[in-house]
Structure formats: C-alpha cells, structure tokens
Short mmCIF file of C-alpha atoms in Angstrom, two decimals:
data_model
loop_
_atom_site.label_atom_id
_atom_site.label_comp_id
_atom_site.label_asym_id
_atom_site.label_seq_id
_atom_site.Cartn_x
_atom_site.Cartn_y
_atom_site.Cartn_z
CA ALA A 268 -87.81 -93.01 103.76
CA GLN A 269 -85.20 -94.26 106.66
CA SER A 270 -85.84 -96.87 109.06
CA VAL A 271 -83.92 -98.46 112.01
CA THR A 272 -84.16 -102.10 113.37
CA GLN A 273 -82.92 -103.04 116.75
CA LEU A 274 -83.40 -106.85 117.09
CA ASP A 275 -82.40 -107.30 120.77
CA SER A 276 -84.95 -105.51 123.25
CA GLN A 277 -82.69 -106.58 126.08
CA VAL A 278 -79.46 -107.97 126.57
CA PRO A 279 -78.45 -109.08 129.85
CA VAL A 280 -74.56 -109.53 130.48
CA PHE A 281 -71.99 -109.85 133.37
CA GLU A 282 -70.11 -107.15 134.53
CA GLU A 283 -66.66 -107.09 132.71
CA ALA A 284 -67.97 -109.39 129.78
CA PRO A 285 -67.75 -108.04 126.29
CA VAL A 286 -71.04 -106.91 124.54
CA GLU A 287 -72.54 -106.00 121.14
CA LEU A 288 -76.07 -104.11 120.50
CA ARG A 289 -77.17 -104.76 117.02
CA CYS A 290 -78.22 -102.24 114.69
CA ASN A 291 -79.69 -102.06 110.99
CA TYR A 292 -80.69 -99.71 109.16
CA SER A 293 -82.55 -98.66 105.67
CA SER A 294 -82.15 -96.00 103.24
CA SER A 295 -82.01 -95.16 99.59
CA VAL A 296 -79.99 -92.47 100.41
CA SER A 297 -76.94 -91.99 102.23
CA VAL A 298 -76.93 -91.00 105.94
CA TYR A 299 -75.61 -90.27 109.44
CA LEU A 300 -75.70 -92.85 112.06
CA PHE A 301 -75.79 -92.28 115.99
CA TRP A 302 -75.96 -94.28 119.30
CA TYR A 303 -77.54 -92.55 122.26
CA VAL A 304 -77.75 -93.69 125.65
CA GLN A 305 -81.03 -93.03 127.94
CA TYR A 306 -80.62 -93.66 131.65
CA PRO A 307 -83.90 -93.91 133.55
CA ASN A 308 -86.20 -90.81 133.54
CA GLN A 309 -83.47 -88.69 131.72
CA GLY A 310 -83.32 -87.65 128.06
CA LEU A 311 -80.82 -88.98 125.47
CA GLN A 312 -77.13 -88.55 125.34
CA LEU A 313 -75.08 -88.51 122.44
CA LEU A 314 -72.88 -91.88 122.71
CA LEU A 315 -71.07 -91.94 119.09
CA LYS A 316 -71.84 -90.55 115.79
CA TYR A 317 -70.47 -91.64 112.35
CA LEU A 318 -70.72 -88.77 109.48
CA SER A 319 -67.96 -89.65 107.23
CA GLY A 320 -64.49 -91.09 107.13
CA SER A 321 -63.07 -93.76 109.37
CA THR A 322 -65.80 -96.48 109.69
CA LEU A 323 -65.10 -97.06 112.96
CA VAL A 324 -66.11 -94.57 115.77
CA GLU A 325 -65.35 -94.58 119.29
CA SER A 326 -66.84 -92.66 122.75
CA ILE A 327 -64.73 -91.38 125.45
CA ASN A 328 -66.07 -94.35 128.07
CA GLY A 329 -65.02 -97.09 125.69
CA PHE A 330 -67.93 -97.99 123.42
CA GLU A 331 -67.08 -98.13 119.54
CA ALA A 332 -69.34 -98.86 116.61
CA GLU A 333 -68.31 -99.70 113.03
CA PHE A 334 -70.41 -98.63 110.14
CA ASN A 335 -70.47 -101.09 107.65
CA LYS A 336 -72.25 -100.06 104.38
CA SER A 337 -72.86 -103.58 102.50
CA GLN A 338 -74.48 -104.86 105.63
CA THR A 339 -76.23 -101.51 106.26
CA SER A 340 -75.17 -102.16 110.04
CA PHE A 341 -73.91 -100.02 112.94
CA HIS A 342 -73.42 -102.29 115.81
CA LEU A 343 -72.51 -101.01 119.00
CA ARG A 344 -69.62 -102.64 121.08
CA LYS A 345 -67.82 -102.67 124.07
CA PRO A 346 -65.03 -105.08 125.36
CA SER A 347 -65.62 -104.80 128.92
CA VAL A 348 -68.84 -103.56 130.40
CA HIS A 349 -69.06 -101.58 133.85
CA ILE A 350 -72.55 -101.98 135.97
CA SER A 351 -73.27 -98.20 135.41
CA ASP A 352 -73.35 -99.12 131.71
CA THR A 353 -76.81 -100.32 132.43
CA ALA A 354 -79.09 -98.03 130.23
CA GLU A 355 -81.46 -98.13 127.20
CA TYR A 356 -79.41 -97.63 123.75
CA PHE A 357 -80.74 -96.16 121.01
CA CYS A 358 -79.54 -96.20 117.41
CA ALA A 359 -80.76 -93.57 114.95
CA VAL A 360 -80.34 -92.61 111.35
CA ARG A 361 -80.86 -89.24 109.50
CA ARG A 362 -80.39 -88.23 106.10
CA GLY A 363 -77.25 -86.55 105.06
CA THR A 364 -77.92 -82.94 104.65
CA GLY A 365 -79.96 -80.26 106.52
CA PHE A 366 -82.34 -80.72 109.64
CA GLN A 367 -83.21 -84.06 108.58
CA LYS A 368 -85.13 -85.78 111.16
CA LEU A 369 -83.73 -88.15 113.56
CA VAL A 370 -85.29 -91.68 113.02
CA PHE A 371 -85.22 -93.82 115.92
CA GLY A 372 -84.77 -97.62 116.54
CA THR A 373 -87.03 -99.47 119.19
CA GLY A 374 -83.89 -99.37 121.81
CA THR A 375 -81.91 -102.32 123.50
CA ARG A 376 -81.83 -102.35 127.17
CA LEU A 377 -78.64 -103.42 128.19
CA LEU A 378 -78.67 -105.09 131.98
CA VAL A 379 -74.93 -105.41 133.48
CA SER A 380 -75.07 -107.53 136.38
CA PRO A 381 -72.17 -108.26 139.02
CA GLY B 1266 -71.30 -76.62 125.98
CA ALA B 1267 -74.49 -77.21 123.86
CA VAL B 1268 -76.88 -77.37 126.78
CA VAL B 1269 -80.80 -78.00 126.64
CA SER B 1270 -83.22 -77.62 129.59
CA GLN B 1271 -86.71 -78.40 129.60
CA HIS B 1272 -89.21 -77.14 132.30
CA PRO B 1273 -91.07 -78.61 134.40
CA SER B 1274 -89.20 -81.95 134.55
CA TRP B 1275 -92.66 -83.65 135.59
CA VAL B 1276 -96.08 -82.11 135.71
CA ILE B 1277 -99.74 -83.83 136.72
CA CYS B 1278 -102.70 -82.05 135.54
CA LYS B 1279 -106.29 -82.99 135.24
CA SER B 1280 -107.77 -84.08 132.36
CA GLY B 1281 -109.53 -81.23 130.26
CA THR B 1282 -106.65 -78.74 131.26
CA SER B 1283 -103.74 -77.62 129.31
CA VAL B 1284 -100.01 -77.60 129.89
CA LYS B 1285 -96.98 -75.89 128.76
CA ILE B 1286 -93.69 -77.60 128.57
CA GLU B 1287 -90.44 -75.22 127.79
CA CYS B 1288 -87.31 -76.06 125.71
CA ARG B 1289 -84.29 -73.56 126.32
CA SER B 1290 -81.03 -73.85 124.65
CA LEU B 1291 -78.88 -72.49 127.48
CA ASP B 1292 -75.58 -71.68 125.72
CA PHE B 1293 -76.35 -71.47 122.01
CA GLN B 1294 -78.54 -70.29 119.53
CA ALA B 1295 -80.96 -73.10 117.98
CA THR B 1296 -82.94 -72.22 114.80
CA THR B 1297 -84.52 -75.53 114.81
CA MET B 1298 -85.89 -77.70 117.97
CA PHE B 1299 -87.45 -80.69 117.80
CA TRP B 1300 -90.12 -82.22 119.82
CA TYR B 1301 -90.49 -86.10 120.40
CA ARG B 1302 -92.64 -88.30 122.43
CA GLN B 1303 -91.66 -91.25 124.16
CA PHE B 1304 -94.34 -93.92 125.78
CA PRO B 1305 -92.83 -96.10 128.33
CA LYS B 1306 -90.50 -98.78 127.20
CA GLN B 1307 -90.86 -97.58 123.43
CA SER B 1308 -88.65 -95.15 121.14
CA LEU B 1309 -88.63 -91.53 120.48
CA MET B 1310 -91.23 -90.69 118.09
CA LEU B 1311 -91.03 -87.23 116.37
CA MET B 1312 -94.00 -84.92 116.90
CA ALA B 1313 -92.81 -81.92 115.30
CA THR B 1314 -89.96 -79.60 114.23
CA SER B 1315 -89.89 -76.09 115.35
CA ASN B 1316 -88.04 -73.33 113.30
CA GLU B 1317 -87.61 -69.77 114.91
CA GLY B 1318 -90.17 -67.39 113.69
CA SER B 1319 -92.53 -69.93 111.63
CA LYS B 1320 -94.96 -72.25 112.02
CA ALA B 1321 -93.89 -75.66 113.23
CA THR B 1322 -93.82 -78.80 110.67
CA TYR B 1323 -95.83 -81.48 112.58
CA GLU B 1324 -95.20 -85.25 111.59
CA GLN B 1325 -98.49 -87.24 110.11
CA GLY B 1326 -100.54 -88.06 112.76
CA VAL B 1327 -100.01 -85.46 115.50
CA GLU B 1328 -102.57 -82.88 115.97
CA LYS B 1329 -101.31 -79.47 115.44
CA ASP B 1330 -104.61 -77.97 117.19
CA LYS B 1331 -103.50 -80.11 120.39
CA PHE B 1332 -99.98 -79.78 120.28
CA LEU B 1333 -99.09 -76.25 120.09
CA ILE B 1334 -95.73 -75.44 119.36
CA ASN B 1335 -94.16 -71.79 119.56
CA HIS B 1336 -90.40 -70.97 118.73
CA ALA B 1337 -90.28 -67.60 119.60
CA SER B 1338 -86.74 -67.02 120.14
CA LEU B 1339 -83.49 -68.67 119.14
CA THR B 1340 -83.44 -70.13 122.47
CA LEU B 1341 -86.88 -71.37 123.38
CA SER B 1342 -89.80 -73.34 122.26
CA THR B 1343 -92.74 -74.21 124.05
CA LEU B 1344 -95.18 -77.23 123.64
CA THR B 1345 -98.45 -76.84 124.84
CA VAL B 1346 -100.83 -79.86 125.39
CA THR B 1347 -104.33 -78.29 125.27
CA SER B 1348 -107.42 -80.17 126.77
CA ALA B 1349 -104.82 -82.95 127.66
CA HIS B 1350 -106.52 -86.43 128.43
CA PRO B 1351 -104.99 -89.28 129.90
CA GLU B 1352 -103.73 -90.77 126.55
CA ASP B 1353 -101.66 -87.57 126.40
CA SER B 1354 -99.49 -89.14 129.25
CA SER B 1355 -96.10 -89.68 128.26
CA PHE B 1356 -92.31 -88.43 128.33
CA TYR B 1357 -91.92 -85.20 126.18
CA ILE B 1358 -88.32 -84.78 124.81
CA CYS B 1359 -86.87 -81.87 122.89
CA SER B 1360 -83.75 -81.20 121.14
CA ALA B 1361 -81.74 -78.56 119.50
CA GLY B 1362 -79.21 -77.84 116.92
CA SER B 1363 -75.76 -76.10 118.14
CA GLY B 1364 -74.39 -75.19 114.57
CA GLY B 1365 -71.34 -76.84 116.03
CA ALA B 1366 -68.76 -79.30 114.08
CA ASP B 1367 -71.90 -81.16 112.76
CA PRO B 1368 -74.46 -77.91 112.26
CA TYR B 1369 -77.11 -80.42 111.93
CA GLU B 1370 -76.26 -82.42 115.31
CA GLN B 1371 -78.97 -82.40 117.84
CA TYR B 1372 -78.68 -81.95 121.49
CA PHE B 1373 -81.50 -83.31 123.97
CA GLY B 1374 -83.10 -81.98 126.91
CA PRO B 1375 -83.95 -83.93 129.84
CA GLY B 1376 -87.37 -84.68 129.11
CA THR B 1377 -90.60 -83.90 130.52
CA ARG B 1378 -92.85 -86.34 132.16
CA LEU B 1379 -96.75 -85.52 131.84
CA THR B 1380 -99.24 -87.58 133.62
CA VAL B 1381 -102.73 -86.66 133.04
CA THR B 1382 -105.42 -87.95 135.80
#
C-alpha cells in the first residue's frame, strides 16, 4: 500500500518570498506523483505530476517539484509566491499502472500575506 | 479540454431523505470515475471506483447500500446518499479519467457540498 505524508499543515509566507511544501511518500512499488491545488469550496486542480523521465517537473504558474527516489520525496517549491497562491495543496501518489486509486496526503495550507 | 462537472454544487436535505449527486465528463468519455469525500480541513478519501456498465468497487468501511453509485454511461456517474444523516454532511468530489497523454490521469469535478439537517 502507498501512503503520503505532508508534515506541514500550514505554511505562512510573505508575498514574493520563496516557499517549499514538503511531501514524502511510502511505497513498495513504483509510483506516479502529483501535486493538486484546491481553492476554497472548489475541487482539485492538477498542478504538476511526475510520471517518468526528468525528475524536475514544472507547472505553468511557476511551481516546480523534484522527485527524489532515494529520499522518497516530492517537495513543491516556488521561488516567489503571490497572494493568489493562497490555497490548500495536496500531494498524492498512485501506483504506476492501471486505474489505481490516488492516495492523498493531509494537505498543506499555504497562506500568503502582503 | 477534460472538464468534469458536478450537480448540484451544494444541497441541503433533511435527515432521513436521499440525495443524488451527478458527475459528468463534458468533453471526453470516462470509463472509470472515482468518488471522494472530504471532511472539513481534511484530505480526500476515496469512497468508490465506478466503471461504466459494471458495479462500483467500494473502499473498506464505505457502506455500499448507503452510498449508491451508478455509472450508466461513459459521461455520467451518480452518487445517491440514501437515508442521509448529519454525519454524512461533507464535500463530495468526483474524478474521471480522460485517456489522454496519461491514460490514467484523473480530472476532478468542482465538488458538491452536502449538508444534512
């Protein structure tokens, strides 16, 4: 079985500061890794994903995440955050084949203040 | 592309009544849809996996007779909460696979807020 740990339930940061949201996973098989963002009272939006290939993946709005197999981590980073980045961020894993279920972490609330 | 809608976006019902939530893939066909439940300030928990034309597969601890799932077509899945109680109040989110570059990627609907009074 897979599991995901997001150690930080809330991360406060000032606008234009860098941020890192941590995600560690546990799995005995190869997995796909995802970051989703959820704005208040909305569903989840895919931010970025790692399936294979380059271990550094980027989103269109400046976020990036690096898959580290040895440390079983997939931390999310952004060099300069905006007020609009305030949201809940979920890390998720899925087994590598078939319609395997997504297993989510408990989420990290990013609070960006001016 | 790959848009998933849910209806209604919010619903209030009285204890003991049933409520149906629809999940539609608007611009693609989804052979598999997933239903999640999210309690306030908690993560999403998978309730069941729904395959078009067959019975849903429920996660351990989820009452299949209480949460009825029907996936009658490639674009529509429904979740019916039967005899709802206040503890069923939650945010219900569905997702569907699009068969795109990652044939197993899930696209999420906007969610349905259920409040049982």
